[in-house]
Amino acid sequence: MRDTITNNKVLILVLGLYLAVGCGQSWGLTSAGAPLTEQERATAGQFNNVFRRAVEMVQPTVAFIQVHKDGEAVFGGDEGFDGLGSGFIVDERGYVMTNNHVVDGADRVTVVLSDESRYVAEGVFVDPDTDLAIIKFDPAGQKLPVAKFGNSEKAQVGDFVLAMGSPFGLEQTVTSGIISYKGRKTQILDRNWGYEDFIQTNADINRGNSGGPLVNLYGEVIGVNDHIFTPTGASAGYAFAIPSNIAGFVAKRLIEDGEVRRGYMGVGLVSISLDRLRKSEPEMIHPDLRQIMDAVAKIPESVEGALISNVTEGGPADTAGILPGDVITAVDNHKMPNSKKLRTYIATIRPGEKAEFTIWRDGKELQKSMVLADRMEAQAQEKAAQQEFFAQRRGNGLSGPRFRDINPELDIPQDKPTLGISVNQLKADNAAQYGFGPNNRGVIITGVQPGSLAHRSGLEQGDLITEVNGRPIATIGELRKEVENADFAGSGLKMTIINRAGQQERLVKSRPD
């Protein structure tokens, strides 16, 4: 089966080349405009059959999710429901996977299957850290088809994929594209607790596709469609799916336990690879990492692993004797080449279990044992700390709008246009005030003047500026320097910002290209 489909993918490539050269005679093919030969028709038929087979294997499992919110009409109210999404059957006993954001806040959920049978959900189990959820309904004796998870690790950039779901409520819609990137982070989930390892695809995904399957040409689900990157609200060619290796793990835990309990180390991990850190110019290094760069300089190029930036006092890692600047190279004899691999592996270990860590420190390889804590409890403690912070503010008479603290507008030379923003530096002690975690750094926009250059460029109150023209921004002074040196009439300022829609780019110029 796999060999046949592999051959078909070769035929697809051949057909694609054939089409790309306009049926050129140099390939020994019929001239443009002439009817297809029997061989060409056979090739086209095989091309179609690959896609048809994949659709036929998965489409019967795809569900239309209708969300009902009492007293609220958000979308599709005239149709009797207030929100919509997609899902797919993962267990014949009546379990459908979808996105957490699809069912969040729902008072009632209805599942509509491909044969148009309808079921009211008996329960909804969620995992906000991955934006995944499981809906349970009683199939009433009906034999349900089940989607098969594939191995998302084996999927490669350039592979053909199909996105299935109900965009804008159009049930059982199928679109196609390729995998255009793997391991994308869009910052749409909680920056400190969310698991982001998205598959990026150019298959059209729109509102209502959320929770539907992303399928390879073997008819396997390799991702759960989650969100899009768009300036318009509709598909602009960039869509993101949660890998099946994460989704399958979450589905199993939610079905068996009703929740996902993960191990917790109590460390900050550096997402940048050691190789990239070694090659980075000092001024390009984030200020929070500069304190451990001396340790990085001593790490041999042959060492690969996850670099520890900070350790939570009293946490499991602190108790185990792990220090900032340590490199975790293996856990339980499994190699950990980067921080993403480490986070994913730790998430599969249950709280209270012991793990054995291999550490590189000061030119030596060390062994450390660690009993993992409960990640959910750590999240609850952080939330309690934030609530205490807000309670203290209320006690000091500081309650009110989130953006009460506003710095003066950035000073700009007279020969430059007015940027039109007020800002504040985001630090650990004020991050919660602006809706970010204690490890976020940057400059938060606290106000935008209507009609200003910033306003016309799409900057908004609440945007967190993290980079300008590729340089990390952690202080107001660093931002001011970039603004003062900017050529607004020419190349402008390319800003990387983070807001509720995720990480985005803004080009600030005095005139459009």
Short mmCIF file of C-alpha atoms in Angstrom, two decimals:
data_model
loop_
_atom_site.label_atom_id
_atom_site.label_comp_id
_atom_site.label_asym_id
_atom_site.label_seq_id
_atom_site.Cartn_x
_atom_site.Cartn_y
_atom_site.Cartn_z
CA MET A 1 0.00 0.00 0.00
CA ARG A 2 2.72 2.48 0.96
CA ASP A 3 4.87 1.49 -2.05
CA THR A 4 1.90 2.01 -4.39
CA ILE A 5 1.20 5.45 -2.98
CA THR A 6 4.87 6.37 -3.10
CA ASN A 7 4.87 5.51 -6.81
CA ASN A 8 1.75 7.59 -7.24
CA LYS A 9 3.51 10.54 -5.59
CA VAL A 10 6.24 10.16 -8.23
CA LEU A 11 3.55 10.23 -10.88
CA ILE A 12 2.15 13.38 -9.31
CA LEU A 13 5.59 14.95 -9.56
CA VAL A 14 5.92 13.89 -13.19
CA LEU A 15 2.47 15.25 -13.98
CA GLY A 16 3.33 18.47 -12.17
CA LEU A 17 6.48 18.87 -14.24
CA TYR A 18 4.50 18.12 -17.35
CA LEU A 19 1.99 20.83 -16.53
CA ALA A 20 4.71 23.26 -15.47
CA VAL A 21 6.38 23.17 -18.88
CA GLY A 22 3.06 23.62 -20.65
CA CYS A 23 3.00 20.09 -22.10
CA GLY A 24 6.29 20.93 -23.82
CA GLN A 25 7.27 18.87 -26.83
CA SER A 26 10.80 18.54 -25.45
CA TRP A 27 9.38 15.97 -23.06
CA GLY A 28 8.03 13.93 -25.93
CA LEU A 29 4.42 14.82 -25.04
CA THR A 30 1.46 15.83 -27.15
CA SER A 31 1.41 19.50 -28.15
CA ALA A 32 -0.62 21.98 -26.11
CA GLY A 33 -4.31 22.08 -26.91
CA ALA A 34 -4.49 18.53 -28.24
CA PRO A 35 -6.58 15.90 -26.44
CA LEU A 36 -4.76 13.82 -23.84
CA THR A 37 -3.32 10.53 -24.98
CA GLU A 38 -4.43 7.34 -23.27
CA GLN A 39 -1.16 7.28 -21.30
CA GLU A 40 -1.69 10.86 -20.17
CA ARG A 41 -5.28 10.13 -19.16
CA ALA A 42 -4.06 7.15 -17.16
CA THR A 43 -1.49 9.33 -15.40
CA ALA A 44 -4.14 11.97 -14.61
CA GLY A 45 -6.43 9.22 -13.31
CA GLN A 46 -3.73 7.95 -10.95
CA PHE A 47 -3.14 11.53 -9.81
CA ASN A 48 -6.83 11.88 -8.94
CA ASN A 49 -7.09 8.45 -7.34
CA VAL A 50 -4.36 9.19 -4.78
CA PHE A 51 -6.33 12.15 -3.44
CA ARG A 52 -9.69 10.38 -3.69
CA ARG A 53 -8.48 7.40 -1.71
CA ALA A 54 -7.12 9.60 1.08
CA VAL A 55 -10.41 11.51 1.25
CA GLU A 56 -12.49 8.32 1.24
CA MET A 57 -10.48 6.91 4.17
CA VAL A 58 -10.93 9.92 6.45
CA GLN A 59 -14.00 11.89 5.38
CA PRO A 60 -16.54 9.51 7.01
CA THR A 61 -14.90 10.29 10.37
CA VAL A 62 -15.12 14.08 10.00
CA ALA A 63 -17.70 15.80 12.19
CA PHE A 64 -19.34 19.23 12.14
CA ILE A 65 -19.34 20.76 15.64
CA GLN A 66 -22.17 23.12 16.61
CA VAL A 67 -21.64 25.12 19.78
CA HIS A 68 -24.52 26.55 21.79
CA LYS A 69 -24.02 29.35 24.30
CA ASP A 70 -27.10 30.28 26.31
CA GLY A 71 -28.07 33.89 25.85
CA GLU A 72 -25.32 34.54 23.31
CA ALA A 73 -25.41 34.80 19.54
CA VAL A 74 -21.86 34.84 18.23
CA PHE A 75 -22.00 33.19 14.84
CA GLY A 76 -24.68 31.37 12.90
CA GLY A 77 -27.43 32.26 15.36
CA ASP A 78 -30.07 32.05 12.65
CA GLU A 79 -29.11 28.41 12.18
CA GLY A 80 -29.75 27.62 15.84
CA PHE A 81 -26.18 27.59 17.09
CA ASP A 82 -23.75 30.23 18.30
CA GLY A 83 -20.38 28.86 17.16
CA LEU A 84 -19.00 26.23 14.87
CA GLY A 85 -15.98 24.05 14.30
CA SER A 86 -14.86 20.69 13.05
CA GLY A 87 -13.64 17.43 14.53
CA PHE A 88 -12.99 13.78 13.72
CA ILE A 89 -13.82 10.47 15.40
CA VAL A 90 -10.89 8.96 17.29
CA ASP A 91 -12.72 6.18 19.18
CA GLU A 92 -15.71 4.11 18.04
CA ARG A 93 -17.30 4.50 21.48
CA GLY A 94 -18.22 8.06 20.56
CA TYR A 95 -15.16 10.26 21.09
CA VAL A 96 -14.45 13.15 18.73
CA MET A 97 -11.29 15.28 18.78
CA THR A 98 -11.51 19.04 18.19
CA ASN A 99 -9.90 22.26 19.42
CA ASN A 100 -10.32 23.59 22.93
CA HIS A 101 -11.14 27.04 21.54
CA VAL A 102 -14.04 25.55 19.57
CA VAL A 103 -15.86 24.29 22.67
CA ASP A 104 -14.58 26.82 25.22
CA GLY A 105 -17.48 28.39 27.10
CA ALA A 106 -20.09 26.15 25.47
CA ASP A 107 -23.30 25.30 27.33
CA ARG A 108 -24.23 22.61 24.83
CA VAL A 109 -22.36 20.93 21.98
CA THR A 110 -23.92 19.08 19.05
CA VAL A 111 -21.92 16.68 16.88
CA VAL A 112 -23.12 16.22 13.28
CA LEU A 113 -21.54 13.22 11.55
CA SER A 114 -20.93 12.72 7.84
CA ASP A 115 -24.20 10.76 7.45
CA GLU A 116 -26.01 13.80 8.98
CA SER A 117 -26.85 11.95 12.20
CA ARG A 118 -26.80 14.34 15.18
CA TYR A 119 -25.74 13.77 18.78
CA VAL A 120 -25.68 16.02 21.83
CA ALA A 121 -22.42 15.75 23.72
CA GLU A 122 -22.48 14.03 27.09
CA GLY A 123 -19.14 15.48 28.16
CA VAL A 124 -16.29 17.68 26.99
CA PHE A 125 -12.69 17.17 28.16
CA VAL A 126 -10.10 19.82 27.38
CA ASP A 127 -6.36 20.43 27.35
CA PRO A 128 -5.81 24.21 26.98
CA ASP A 129 -2.01 23.78 26.87
CA THR A 130 -2.31 22.21 23.41
CA ASP A 131 -5.68 23.75 22.43
CA LEU A 132 -7.16 20.27 22.09
CA ALA A 133 -10.40 18.78 23.35
CA ILE A 134 -12.37 15.53 23.27
CA ILE A 135 -16.16 15.47 22.90
CA LYS A 136 -17.98 12.38 24.19
CA PHE A 137 -21.38 11.35 22.82
CA ASP A 138 -23.46 8.15 22.87
CA PRO A 139 -23.46 6.58 19.38
CA ALA A 140 -26.54 4.57 20.34
CA GLY A 141 -25.20 1.34 18.90
CA GLN A 142 -24.06 2.88 15.62
CA LYS A 143 -20.78 1.46 14.31
CA LEU A 144 -18.58 4.50 13.94
CA PRO A 145 -15.65 4.85 11.53
CA VAL A 146 -12.42 5.94 13.24
CA ALA A 147 -9.62 8.09 11.84
CA LYS A 148 -6.09 6.70 12.01
CA PHE A 149 -3.29 8.86 13.39
CA GLY A 150 -0.09 8.94 11.34
CA ASN A 151 3.41 9.77 12.54
CA SER A 152 3.81 13.54 12.23
CA GLU A 153 7.56 13.22 12.82
CA LYS A 154 7.90 11.45 9.48
CA ALA A 155 5.97 14.11 7.58
CA GLN A 156 8.27 16.37 5.58
CA VAL A 157 8.14 19.88 4.18
CA GLY A 158 6.82 19.59 0.63
CA ASP A 159 4.50 16.64 1.34
CA PHE A 160 0.97 16.93 -0.05
CA VAL A 161 -1.76 17.30 2.60
CA LEU A 162 -5.55 17.64 2.71
CA ALA A 163 -7.49 19.79 5.19
CA MET A 164 -11.01 18.62 6.03
CA GLY A 165 -13.78 20.31 7.96
CA SER A 166 -16.59 22.84 7.83
CA PRO A 167 -15.23 26.30 6.89
CA PHE A 168 -17.97 28.90 7.37
CA GLY A 169 -20.32 26.01 8.11
CA LEU A 170 -19.79 24.35 4.70
CA GLU A 171 -19.73 20.74 5.90
CA GLN A 172 -17.35 18.08 4.55
CA THR A 173 -15.18 20.56 2.65
CA VAL A 174 -11.77 19.34 1.48
CA THR A 175 -8.86 21.58 0.46
CA SER A 176 -5.32 20.65 -0.52
CA GLY A 177 -1.79 22.03 -0.25
CA ILE A 178 1.63 21.08 1.01
CA ILE A 179 3.46 21.20 4.30
CA SER A 180 5.34 24.49 4.10
CA TYR A 181 7.10 24.41 7.50
CA LYS A 182 7.42 22.21 10.59
CA GLY A 183 7.93 23.23 14.19
CA ARG A 184 6.37 26.68 13.85
CA LYS A 185 5.65 28.76 16.96
CA THR A 186 3.00 31.45 16.56
CA GLN A 187 2.66 32.45 20.24
CA ILE A 188 -1.10 31.92 20.11
CA LEU A 189 -1.06 29.72 23.22
CA ASP A 190 0.10 30.69 26.70
CA ARG A 191 3.75 31.62 26.24
CA ASN A 192 4.86 29.89 29.44
CA TRP A 193 2.65 26.82 29.45
CA GLY A 194 1.47 26.19 25.89
CA TYR A 195 2.92 23.47 23.64
CA GLU A 196 3.54 24.95 20.21
CA ASP A 197 5.08 22.78 17.50
CA PHE A 198 2.73 23.59 14.64
CA ILE A 199 2.74 22.12 11.15
CA GLN A 200 2.39 25.00 8.70
CA THR A 201 0.45 24.39 5.49
CA ASN A 202 -0.86 26.38 2.56
CA ALA A 203 -4.03 24.27 2.36
CA ASP A 204 -6.98 26.66 2.71
CA ILE A 205 -8.24 26.71 6.29
CA ASN A 206 -10.89 29.17 7.44
CA ARG A 207 -13.23 29.81 10.34
CA GLY A 208 -15.03 26.54 11.06
CA ASN A 209 -12.08 24.35 10.00
CA SER A 210 -10.70 24.45 13.54
CA GLY A 211 -10.47 20.95 14.99
CA GLY A 212 -10.65 19.18 11.65
CA PRO A 213 -7.99 16.73 10.43
CA LEU A 214 -4.93 17.49 8.33
CA VAL A 215 -4.41 14.33 6.29
CA ASN A 216 -1.48 12.90 4.33
CA LEU A 217 -1.81 10.96 1.08
CA TYR A 218 -1.81 7.68 3.01
CA GLY A 219 -5.17 8.64 4.52
CA GLU A 220 -3.61 9.24 7.95
CA VAL A 221 -4.29 12.20 10.24
CA ILE A 222 -0.97 13.97 10.80
CA GLY A 223 -2.38 17.14 12.35
CA VAL A 224 -5.37 18.91 13.90
CA ASN A 225 -6.18 22.17 12.13
CA ASP A 226 -5.92 24.97 14.67
CA HIS A 227 -5.61 28.55 13.37
CA ILE A 228 -4.55 30.77 10.49
CA PHE A 229 -2.15 33.67 10.00
CA THR A 230 -4.05 36.40 8.19
CA PRO A 231 -4.39 40.19 8.01
CA THR A 232 -7.96 39.88 6.68
CA GLY A 233 -9.64 37.22 8.83
CA ALA A 234 -9.82 34.76 5.93
CA SER A 235 -7.24 32.33 4.62
CA ALA A 236 -4.16 34.06 3.24
CA GLY A 237 -2.16 30.91 2.61
CA TYR A 238 -0.80 30.32 6.10
CA ALA A 239 -2.48 27.78 8.36
CA PHE A 240 -1.27 25.82 11.35
CA ALA A 241 -2.07 22.36 12.67
CA ILE A 242 -1.18 20.57 15.91
CA PRO A 243 1.02 17.53 15.11
CA SER A 244 -0.62 14.13 15.40
CA ASN A 245 2.07 12.86 17.76
CA ILE A 246 0.90 15.47 20.28
CA ALA A 247 -2.79 15.02 19.45
CA GLY A 248 -2.71 11.24 19.78
CA PHE A 249 -1.09 11.44 23.22
CA VAL A 250 -3.62 14.04 24.39
CA ALA A 251 -6.57 12.08 23.00
CA LYS A 252 -5.50 8.94 24.88
CA ARG A 253 -5.11 10.80 28.17
CA LEU A 254 -8.38 12.71 27.86
CA ILE A 255 -10.33 9.57 26.99
CA GLU A 256 -8.79 7.45 29.75
CA ASP A 257 -8.38 10.06 32.51
CA GLY A 258 -10.53 13.03 31.51
CA GLU A 259 -7.50 15.32 31.86
CA VAL A 260 -3.81 15.51 30.96
CA ARG A 261 -1.41 15.53 33.92
CA ARG A 262 2.17 16.29 32.94
CA GLY A 263 5.49 16.29 34.71
CA TYR A 264 7.04 19.62 35.73
CA MET A 265 10.74 20.43 36.11
CA GLY A 266 10.68 24.08 37.18
CA VAL A 267 13.20 25.46 34.68
CA GLY A 268 13.39 28.02 31.92
CA LEU A 269 14.58 26.57 28.59
CA VAL A 270 16.40 28.47 25.85
CA SER A 271 14.62 27.87 22.54
CA ILE A 272 17.64 29.00 20.48
CA SER A 273 20.03 26.18 19.58
CA LEU A 274 23.50 26.08 21.10
CA ASP A 275 25.04 26.36 17.63
CA ARG A 276 23.09 29.52 16.88
CA LEU A 277 23.95 31.02 20.27
CA ARG A 278 27.66 30.44 19.66
CA LYS A 279 27.48 32.24 16.32
CA SER A 280 25.33 35.18 17.50
CA GLU A 281 26.77 38.65 17.94
CA PRO A 282 26.66 39.83 21.59
CA GLU A 283 24.25 42.69 20.81
CA MET A 284 21.83 40.20 19.21
CA ILE A 285 21.57 38.11 22.37
CA HIS A 286 18.51 38.71 24.52
CA PRO A 287 19.47 40.47 27.78
CA ASP A 288 18.07 37.60 29.86
CA LEU A 289 20.57 35.19 28.24
CA ARG A 290 23.71 37.27 28.55
CA GLN A 291 24.30 36.08 32.12
CA ILE A 292 24.84 32.49 30.95
CA MET A 293 26.83 33.19 27.78
CA ASP A 294 30.12 32.52 29.60
CA ALA A 295 28.87 28.99 30.26
CA VAL A 296 27.79 28.61 26.62
CA ALA A 297 31.28 29.59 25.41
CA LYS A 298 32.74 26.61 27.31
CA ILE A 299 30.40 24.03 25.76
CA PRO A 300 32.11 21.99 23.00
CA GLU A 301 30.52 22.04 19.56
CA SER A 302 30.01 18.28 19.82
CA VAL A 303 27.55 18.76 22.71
CA GLU A 304 23.87 19.03 21.79
CA GLY A 305 21.06 19.54 24.26
CA ALA A 306 18.61 21.85 26.00
CA LEU A 307 20.18 24.87 27.67
CA ILE A 308 18.78 25.90 31.08
CA SER A 309 18.30 29.68 31.43
CA ASN A 310 16.87 29.76 34.95
CA VAL A 311 15.75 27.43 37.74
CA THR A 312 12.66 27.93 39.91
CA GLU A 313 13.60 28.12 43.56
CA GLY A 314 12.35 25.09 45.47
CA GLY A 315 11.23 23.30 42.29
CA PRO A 316 12.16 19.75 41.22
CA ALA A 317 15.19 20.90 39.19
CA ASP A 318 16.45 23.05 42.05
CA THR A 319 16.09 20.12 44.45
CA ALA A 320 17.95 17.88 41.99
CA GLY A 321 20.87 20.32 41.81
CA ILE A 322 20.42 21.61 38.26
CA LEU A 323 21.82 25.11 37.63
CA PRO A 324 21.40 27.87 35.04
CA GLY A 325 23.84 27.24 32.20
CA ASP A 326 23.54 23.45 32.46
CA VAL A 327 22.83 21.56 29.25
CA ILE A 328 20.47 18.58 29.46
CA THR A 329 21.69 16.12 26.83
CA ALA A 330 19.57 13.06 27.72
CA VAL A 331 16.68 11.92 29.90
CA ASP A 332 16.25 8.25 30.77
CA ASN A 333 18.92 7.51 28.12
CA HIS A 334 16.85 9.27 25.42
CA LYS A 335 18.84 11.97 23.63
CA MET A 336 17.50 15.52 23.99
CA PRO A 337 18.99 17.52 21.10
CA ASN A 338 16.97 20.67 21.84
CA SER A 339 14.53 22.28 24.25
CA LYS A 340 11.48 21.32 22.17
CA LYS A 341 12.33 17.65 22.39
CA LEU A 342 12.89 17.94 26.15
CA ARG A 343 9.56 19.72 26.79
CA THR A 344 7.69 17.13 24.75
CA TYR A 345 9.34 14.20 26.53
CA ILE A 346 8.79 15.60 30.02
CA ALA A 347 5.12 16.10 29.13
CA THR A 348 4.76 12.34 28.68
CA ILE A 349 5.98 11.60 32.23
CA ARG A 350 3.36 11.57 34.96
CA PRO A 351 3.78 13.71 38.08
CA GLY A 352 5.58 11.94 40.92
CA GLU A 353 7.64 9.73 38.63
CA LYS A 354 11.45 9.83 38.70
CA ALA A 355 13.57 10.62 35.66
CA GLU A 356 17.32 10.30 35.16
CA PHE A 357 19.04 13.32 33.58
CA THR A 358 22.40 13.54 31.84
CA ILE A 359 23.86 17.03 32.33
CA TRP A 360 26.84 18.81 30.75
CA ARG A 361 28.47 21.29 33.13
CA ASP A 362 31.97 22.80 33.27
CA GLY A 363 33.42 20.28 30.83
CA LYS A 364 31.97 17.28 32.64
CA GLU A 365 29.04 14.94 32.14
CA LEU A 366 26.94 14.54 35.29
CA GLN A 367 23.99 12.36 36.26
CA LYS A 368 21.05 13.80 38.18
CA SER A 369 17.83 12.17 39.42
CA MET A 370 14.67 14.24 39.54
CA VAL A 371 11.17 13.51 40.85
CA LEU A 372 8.84 15.50 38.63
CA ALA A 373 6.14 17.70 40.12
CA ASP A 374 2.65 18.28 38.72
CA ARG A 375 2.58 20.84 35.93
CA MET A 376 -1.08 21.58 36.50
CA GLU A 377 -0.41 22.43 40.14
CA ALA A 378 2.46 24.72 39.08
CA GLN A 379 0.08 26.52 36.72
CA ALA A 380 -2.44 26.93 39.53
CA GLN A 381 0.24 28.40 41.79
CA GLU A 382 1.23 30.92 39.14
CA LYS A 383 -2.41 31.87 38.62
CA ALA A 384 -2.85 32.34 42.38
CA ALA A 385 0.23 34.57 42.44
CA GLN A 386 -1.24 36.69 39.64
CA GLN A 387 -4.56 36.98 41.48
CA GLU A 388 -2.69 38.09 44.59
CA PHE A 389 -0.87 40.68 42.48
CA PHE A 390 -4.17 42.09 41.18
CA ALA A 391 -5.66 42.02 44.69
CA GLN A 392 -2.75 44.10 45.96
CA ARG A 393 -3.27 46.58 43.15
CA ARG A 394 -6.95 46.91 44.04
CA GLY A 395 -5.98 47.41 47.66
CA ASN A 396 -3.72 50.26 46.59
CA GLY A 397 -6.45 51.87 44.53
CA LEU A 398 -4.86 50.84 41.24
CA SER A 399 -7.72 48.82 39.76
CA GLY A 400 -9.07 49.84 36.39
CA PRO A 401 -8.08 49.51 32.75
CA ARG A 402 -5.29 47.10 31.91
CA PHE A 403 -3.26 49.89 30.30
CA ARG A 404 -3.45 52.46 33.09
CA ASP A 405 0.36 52.89 33.32
CA ILE A 406 1.38 54.89 30.26
CA ASN A 407 4.83 56.26 29.56
CA PRO A 408 5.31 59.46 27.55
CA GLU A 409 5.42 59.09 23.79
CA LEU A 410 8.79 58.17 22.35
CA ASP A 411 10.88 61.23 21.52
CA ILE A 412 11.55 61.41 17.79
CA PRO A 413 13.81 63.91 15.94
CA GLN A 414 11.93 66.79 14.34
CA ASP A 415 12.87 65.69 10.81
CA LYS A 416 11.03 62.38 11.23
CA PRO A 417 7.29 61.69 11.17
CA THR A 418 5.51 61.17 14.47
CA LEU A 419 5.32 57.48 15.35
CA GLY A 420 2.37 58.06 17.63
CA ILE A 421 2.70 55.45 20.38
CA SER A 422 3.15 55.43 24.12
CA VAL A 423 4.98 52.47 25.60
CA ASN A 424 6.08 50.70 28.76
CA GLN A 425 8.86 48.20 29.32
CA LEU A 426 7.56 44.70 30.02
CA LYS A 427 9.29 43.13 33.02
CA ALA A 428 8.61 40.26 35.38
CA ASP A 429 6.91 42.52 37.91
CA ASN A 430 4.40 44.03 35.48
CA ALA A 431 3.92 41.30 32.87
CA ALA A 432 0.67 40.00 34.39
CA GLN A 433 -0.79 43.50 34.26
CA TYR A 434 -0.59 43.38 30.49
CA GLY A 435 -1.67 39.76 30.10
CA PHE A 436 1.77 38.18 29.61
CA GLY A 437 3.83 35.70 31.63
CA PRO A 438 6.78 36.60 33.88
CA ASN A 439 9.31 35.38 31.32
CA ASN A 440 8.08 37.60 28.49
CA ARG A 441 10.27 40.56 27.59
CA GLY A 442 9.83 43.48 25.23
CA VAL A 443 8.17 46.87 25.01
CA ILE A 444 4.38 46.98 25.34
CA ILE A 445 2.37 49.54 23.37
CA THR A 446 0.09 51.23 25.89
CA GLY A 447 -1.52 53.73 23.52
CA VAL A 448 -1.76 54.51 19.80
CA GLN A 449 -2.65 57.96 18.46
CA PRO A 450 -5.47 57.74 15.87
CA GLY A 451 -4.27 58.58 12.38
CA SER A 452 -0.61 58.34 13.36
CA LEU A 453 2.10 56.46 11.48
CA ALA A 454 1.79 53.58 13.96
CA HIS A 455 -1.98 53.49 13.58
CA ARG A 456 -1.77 53.42 9.77
CA SER A 457 0.78 50.60 10.00
CA GLY A 458 -1.55 48.38 12.04
CA LEU A 459 0.03 48.73 15.47
CA GLU A 460 -2.46 48.50 18.34
CA GLN A 461 -2.62 48.99 22.08
CA GLY A 462 -1.48 45.75 23.74
CA ASP A 463 1.00 44.75 21.04
CA LEU A 464 4.29 43.57 22.53
CA ILE A 465 7.29 44.65 20.45
CA THR A 466 9.99 41.97 20.71
CA GLU A 467 12.20 42.68 17.67
CA VAL A 468 12.89 45.58 15.33
CA ASN A 469 14.69 44.91 12.05
CA GLY A 470 15.78 41.53 13.42
CA ARG A 471 17.25 42.91 16.65
CA PRO A 472 15.80 41.80 20.02
CA ILE A 473 14.06 44.62 21.92
CA ALA A 474 13.88 44.41 25.71
CA THR A 475 13.99 48.06 26.82
CA ILE A 476 12.51 51.39 25.82
CA GLY A 477 16.02 52.66 25.19
CA GLU A 478 16.67 49.90 22.62
CA LEU A 479 13.40 50.73 20.87
CA ARG A 480 14.15 54.47 20.89
CA LYS A 481 17.56 53.83 19.28
CA GLU A 482 15.94 51.88 16.43
CA VAL A 483 13.30 54.57 15.93
CA GLU A 484 15.89 57.35 15.82
CA ASN A 485 17.90 55.50 13.16
CA ALA A 486 14.89 54.49 11.06
CA ASP A 487 14.35 55.58 7.46
CA PHE A 488 10.56 55.81 7.52
CA ALA A 489 10.43 57.09 3.95
CA GLY A 490 12.58 54.19 2.75
CA SER A 491 12.95 50.75 4.28
CA GLY A 492 11.00 51.69 7.42
CA LEU A 493 10.88 49.65 10.63
CA LYS A 494 10.11 45.95 10.49
CA MET A 495 8.61 45.12 13.88
CA THR A 496 7.96 41.69 15.32
CA ILE A 497 5.02 41.91 17.70
CA ILE A 498 3.04 39.50 19.85
CA ASN A 499 -0.66 39.90 20.60
CA ARG A 500 -3.67 37.64 21.08
CA ALA A 501 -3.49 36.58 17.43
CA GLY A 502 0.07 35.31 17.91
CA GLN A 503 3.39 36.51 16.54
CA GLN A 504 3.12 38.88 13.59
CA GLU A 505 5.18 41.30 11.51
CA ARG A 506 4.41 45.00 11.03
CA LEU A 507 6.21 47.26 8.56
CA VAL A 508 6.08 50.87 9.76
CA LYS A 509 6.63 53.32 6.87
CA SER A 510 5.56 56.85 6.06
CA ARG A 511 4.36 55.80 2.62
CA PRO A 512 3.34 52.47 1.09
CA ASP A 513 5.52 50.64 -1.43
#
